[in-house]
C-alpha atoms as one frame of an Amber mdcrd trajectory, in Angstrom:
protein
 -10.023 -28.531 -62.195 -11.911 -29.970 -58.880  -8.370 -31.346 -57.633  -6.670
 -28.272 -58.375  -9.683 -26.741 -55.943  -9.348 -29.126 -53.965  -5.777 -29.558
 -52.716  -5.204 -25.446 -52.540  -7.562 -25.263 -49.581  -6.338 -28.526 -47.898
  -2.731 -27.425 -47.970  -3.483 -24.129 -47.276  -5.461 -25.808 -43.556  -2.136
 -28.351 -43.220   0.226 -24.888 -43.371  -2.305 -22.501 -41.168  -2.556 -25.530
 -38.275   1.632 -26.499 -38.290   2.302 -22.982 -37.977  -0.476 -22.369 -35.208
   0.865 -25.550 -33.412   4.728 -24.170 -33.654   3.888 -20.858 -32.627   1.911
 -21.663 -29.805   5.323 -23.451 -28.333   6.985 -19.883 -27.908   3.832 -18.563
 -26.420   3.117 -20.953 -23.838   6.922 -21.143 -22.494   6.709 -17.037 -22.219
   4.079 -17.498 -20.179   6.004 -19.848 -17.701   8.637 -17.675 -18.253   6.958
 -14.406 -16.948   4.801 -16.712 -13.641   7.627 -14.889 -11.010   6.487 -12.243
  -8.578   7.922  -8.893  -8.993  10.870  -8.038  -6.345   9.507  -6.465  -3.505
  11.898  -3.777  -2.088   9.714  -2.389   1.537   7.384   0.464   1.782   7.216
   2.767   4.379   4.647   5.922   5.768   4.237   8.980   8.171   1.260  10.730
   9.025   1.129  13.137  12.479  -2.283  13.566  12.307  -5.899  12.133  10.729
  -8.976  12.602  11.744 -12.307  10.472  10.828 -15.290  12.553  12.439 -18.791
  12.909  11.866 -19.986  16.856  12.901 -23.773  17.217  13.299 -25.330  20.821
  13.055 -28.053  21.939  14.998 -31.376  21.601  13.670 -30.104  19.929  10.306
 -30.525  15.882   9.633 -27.840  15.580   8.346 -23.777  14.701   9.453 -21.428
  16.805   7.974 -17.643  14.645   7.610 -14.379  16.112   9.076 -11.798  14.100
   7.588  -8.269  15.676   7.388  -4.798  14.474   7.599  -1.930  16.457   7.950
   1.683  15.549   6.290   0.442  11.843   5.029   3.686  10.431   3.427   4.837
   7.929   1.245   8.264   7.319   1.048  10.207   8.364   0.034   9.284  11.561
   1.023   9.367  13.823   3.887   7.062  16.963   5.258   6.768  19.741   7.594
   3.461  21.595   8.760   2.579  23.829  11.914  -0.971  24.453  10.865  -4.438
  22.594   9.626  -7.175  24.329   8.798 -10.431  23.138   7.932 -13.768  24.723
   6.768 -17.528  22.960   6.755 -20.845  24.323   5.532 -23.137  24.777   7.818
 -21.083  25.103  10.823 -20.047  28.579  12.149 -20.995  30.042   9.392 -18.553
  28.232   6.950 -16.187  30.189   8.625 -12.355  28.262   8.418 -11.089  27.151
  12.195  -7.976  25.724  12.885  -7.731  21.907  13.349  -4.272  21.876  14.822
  -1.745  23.976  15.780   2.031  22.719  16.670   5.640  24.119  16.652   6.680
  20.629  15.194   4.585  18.548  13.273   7.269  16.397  10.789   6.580  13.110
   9.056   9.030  11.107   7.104   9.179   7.923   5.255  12.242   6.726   3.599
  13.567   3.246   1.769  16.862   1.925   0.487  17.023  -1.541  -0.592  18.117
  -2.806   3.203  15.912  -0.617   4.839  12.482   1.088   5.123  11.181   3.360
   7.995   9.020   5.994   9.025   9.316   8.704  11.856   6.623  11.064  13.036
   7.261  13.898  15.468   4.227  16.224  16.903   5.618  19.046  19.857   3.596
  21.732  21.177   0.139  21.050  19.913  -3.229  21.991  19.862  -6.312  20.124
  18.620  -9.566  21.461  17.836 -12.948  20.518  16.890 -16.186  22.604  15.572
 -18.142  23.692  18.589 -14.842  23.768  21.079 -13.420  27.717  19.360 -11.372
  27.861  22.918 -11.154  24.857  24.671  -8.920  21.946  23.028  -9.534  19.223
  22.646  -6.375  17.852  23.647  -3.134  19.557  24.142  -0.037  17.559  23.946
   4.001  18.193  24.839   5.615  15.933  22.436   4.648  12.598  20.792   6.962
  10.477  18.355   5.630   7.550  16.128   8.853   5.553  14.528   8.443   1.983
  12.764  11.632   0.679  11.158  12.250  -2.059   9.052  15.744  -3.564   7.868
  16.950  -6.724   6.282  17.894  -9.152   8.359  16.517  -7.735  11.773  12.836
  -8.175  13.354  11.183  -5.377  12.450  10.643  -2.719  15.500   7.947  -0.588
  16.508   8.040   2.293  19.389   6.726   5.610  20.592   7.194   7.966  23.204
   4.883  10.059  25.006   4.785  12.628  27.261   4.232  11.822  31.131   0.734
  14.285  30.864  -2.124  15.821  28.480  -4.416  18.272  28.722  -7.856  17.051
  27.460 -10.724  19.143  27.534  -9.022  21.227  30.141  -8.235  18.708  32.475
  -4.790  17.234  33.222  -4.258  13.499  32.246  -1.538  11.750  33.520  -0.048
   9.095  31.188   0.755   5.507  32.947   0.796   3.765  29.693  -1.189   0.844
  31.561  -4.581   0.353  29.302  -6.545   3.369  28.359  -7.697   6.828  29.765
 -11.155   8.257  29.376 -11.798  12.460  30.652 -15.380  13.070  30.948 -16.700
  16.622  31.060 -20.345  17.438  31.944 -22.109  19.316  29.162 -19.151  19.320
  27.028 -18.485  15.418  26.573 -16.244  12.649  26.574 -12.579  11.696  25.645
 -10.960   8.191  25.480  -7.607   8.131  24.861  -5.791   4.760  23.492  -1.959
   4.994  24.264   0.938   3.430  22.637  -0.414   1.156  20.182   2.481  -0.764
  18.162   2.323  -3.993  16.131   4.656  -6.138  14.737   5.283  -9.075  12.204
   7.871 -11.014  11.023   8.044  -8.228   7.915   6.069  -5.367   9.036   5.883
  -2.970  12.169   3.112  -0.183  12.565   3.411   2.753  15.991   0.740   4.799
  16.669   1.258   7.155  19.668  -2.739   8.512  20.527  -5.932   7.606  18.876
  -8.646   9.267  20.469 -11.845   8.378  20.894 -14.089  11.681  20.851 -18.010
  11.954  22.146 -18.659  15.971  22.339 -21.809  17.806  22.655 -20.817  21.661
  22.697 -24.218  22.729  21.822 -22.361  25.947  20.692 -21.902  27.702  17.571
 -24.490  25.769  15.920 -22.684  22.543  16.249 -24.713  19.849  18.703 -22.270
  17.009  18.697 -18.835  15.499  17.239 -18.063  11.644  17.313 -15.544   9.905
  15.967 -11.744   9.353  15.885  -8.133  11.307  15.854  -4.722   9.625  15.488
  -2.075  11.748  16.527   1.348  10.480  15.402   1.671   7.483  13.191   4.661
   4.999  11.158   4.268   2.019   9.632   6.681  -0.158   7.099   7.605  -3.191
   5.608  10.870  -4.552   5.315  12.858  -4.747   2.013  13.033  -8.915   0.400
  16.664  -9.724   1.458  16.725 -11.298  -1.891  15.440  -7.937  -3.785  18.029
  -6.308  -1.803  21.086  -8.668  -2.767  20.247  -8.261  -6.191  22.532  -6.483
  -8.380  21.725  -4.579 -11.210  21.442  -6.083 -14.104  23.920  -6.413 -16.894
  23.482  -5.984 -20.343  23.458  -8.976 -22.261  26.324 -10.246 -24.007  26.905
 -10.950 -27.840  25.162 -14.564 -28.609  27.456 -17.667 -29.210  26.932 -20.927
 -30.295  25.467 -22.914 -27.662  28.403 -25.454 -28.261  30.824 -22.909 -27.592
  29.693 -22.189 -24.070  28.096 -25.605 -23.218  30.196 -27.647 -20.622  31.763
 -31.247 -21.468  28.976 -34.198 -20.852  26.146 -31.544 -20.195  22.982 -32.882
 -20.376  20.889 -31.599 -23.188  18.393 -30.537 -21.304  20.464 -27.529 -20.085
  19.686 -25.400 -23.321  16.020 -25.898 -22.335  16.752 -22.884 -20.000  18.363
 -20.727 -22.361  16.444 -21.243 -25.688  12.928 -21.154 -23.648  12.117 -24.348
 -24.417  10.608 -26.872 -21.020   9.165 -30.243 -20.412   5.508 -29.179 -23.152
   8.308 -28.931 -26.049   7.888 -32.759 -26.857   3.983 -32.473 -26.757   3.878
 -29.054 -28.944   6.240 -31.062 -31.577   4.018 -33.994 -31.675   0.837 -32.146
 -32.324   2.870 -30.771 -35.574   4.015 -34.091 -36.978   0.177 -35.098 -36.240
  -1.536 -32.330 -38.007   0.944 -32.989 -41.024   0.211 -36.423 -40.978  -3.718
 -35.748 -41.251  -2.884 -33.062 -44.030  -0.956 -35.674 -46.263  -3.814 -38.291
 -45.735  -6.213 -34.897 -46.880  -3.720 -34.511 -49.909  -3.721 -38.226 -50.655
  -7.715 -38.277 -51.140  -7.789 -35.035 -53.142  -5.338 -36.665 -55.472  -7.418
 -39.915 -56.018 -10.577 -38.284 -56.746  -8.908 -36.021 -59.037
């Protein structure tokens, strides 16, 4: 009766550990198996305007955030918008005023598997803050943002700019040689970063204005406006020439013997490949034969007390 007891749980712990030791063989070749990086086939975005400002009210402690963007893509995608407009307790009211006004504000972003880009356009536009109802900020002709990125070329960056802008009523000319900065008494102050592109060996970014605004209207309850507006932005990153060679794959075909397939004087090693098996096989198989080899000596002693 005690052997009978005996031996039932000692074969039952020789069964549970082969079968644990043999399984964990598929488990840890999966996870070899599954180690590679997903393909990586470019990304690309538009935006033609954001805006990251901090609005303080008259006689309130506190900063109220302005912090729109207008036609923010992903591609692939692809938007059109002439107008913005914004609304913030506490300032006019809570009345809405209008952000920016263009004929042409268009962002698109787009990707194949050779090729991502993005292209911004902004024409005939307008931008206002709270405090400034009729005097713009900055009124510009025409900027363009493009950043394209194809396999097997160095990514590019560019923008183009008008030769002049109007900020805060005055007329800027545009040399393109560092920044500008318009300074208006008792309204405030302007600085205007032109033509900012950046390039690696995969990615490419344009930005055609980011300004850098100080105001102090002291008018319709707003008493001052700091912060930053990027007018006309692209940015992508080029497609893996490898992700882009790839073709799509094929369904599998029926299973053969691996004889039947294997070439003359192949190494046996080849099938390691296809059956999932790799270099921790002869480890995982020796941990069996050892566990069974402690579970007979188990077996052996539960027999001789019996």
């Amino acid at each position: 009766m005690n052997s009978l007891s005996v031996r039932k749980p000692a074969l039952r712990l020789v069964t549970v550990a082969t079968a644990t030791a043999l399984a964990a063989g598929p488990l840890a070749l999966t996870g070899v198996s599954t180690a590679h990086a997903a393909d990586d086939h470019g990304r690309a975005s538009a935006a033609v305007l954001r805006t990251d400002l901090d609005v303080s009210p008259m006689n309130k402690p506190v900063n109220l955030p302005l912090a729109v963007s207008l036609n923010d893509v992903q591609a692939p995608q692809s938007a059109e918008k002439t107008t913005l407009t914004a609304t913030l307790d506490a300032v006019d009211g809570g009345r809405p005023f209008s952000v920016l006004r263009a004929e042409v504000a268009d962002a698109r972003a787009t990707t194949t598997p050779m090729k991502a880009e993005g292209i911004t356009t902004l024409a005939h536009a307008r931008l206002h803050v709270p405090g400034l109802p009729l005097l713009s900020l900055i009124e510009v002709e025409k900027v363009t943002a493009k950043a394209t990125c194809e396999v097997g070329e160095n990514p590019v960056a560019t923008t183009e700019l008008p030769g002049s802008v109007t900020v805060l009523g005055k007329h800027v000319t545009l040399t393109g040689q560092g920044p500008a900065e318009v300074k208006v008494p008792g309204v405030g102050e302007v600085r205007l970063d032109l033509d900012n592109t950046r390039t690696t060996a995969r990615n490419a970014a344009a930005t055609a204005l980011e300004l850098k605004v100080s105001v102090d209207p002291l008018k319709q309850n707003v008493a001052e406006v700091d912060g930053t507006v990027t007018l006309a932005e692209a940015a992508c990153r080029t497609p893996r020439p490898e992700a882009a060679a790839q073709p799509p794959a094929e369904q599998s075909a029926p299973s053969a013997p691996a004889a039947a397939v294997e070439p003359q004087g192949a190494p046996a090693e080849t099938n390691l490949a296809e059956t999932g098996g790799s270099s921790a096989t002869p480890y995982l198989v020796g941990i069996a034969i050892a566990l069974l080899a402690v579970g007979g000596g188990v077996l052996s002693r539960a027999r001789r007390r019996g």
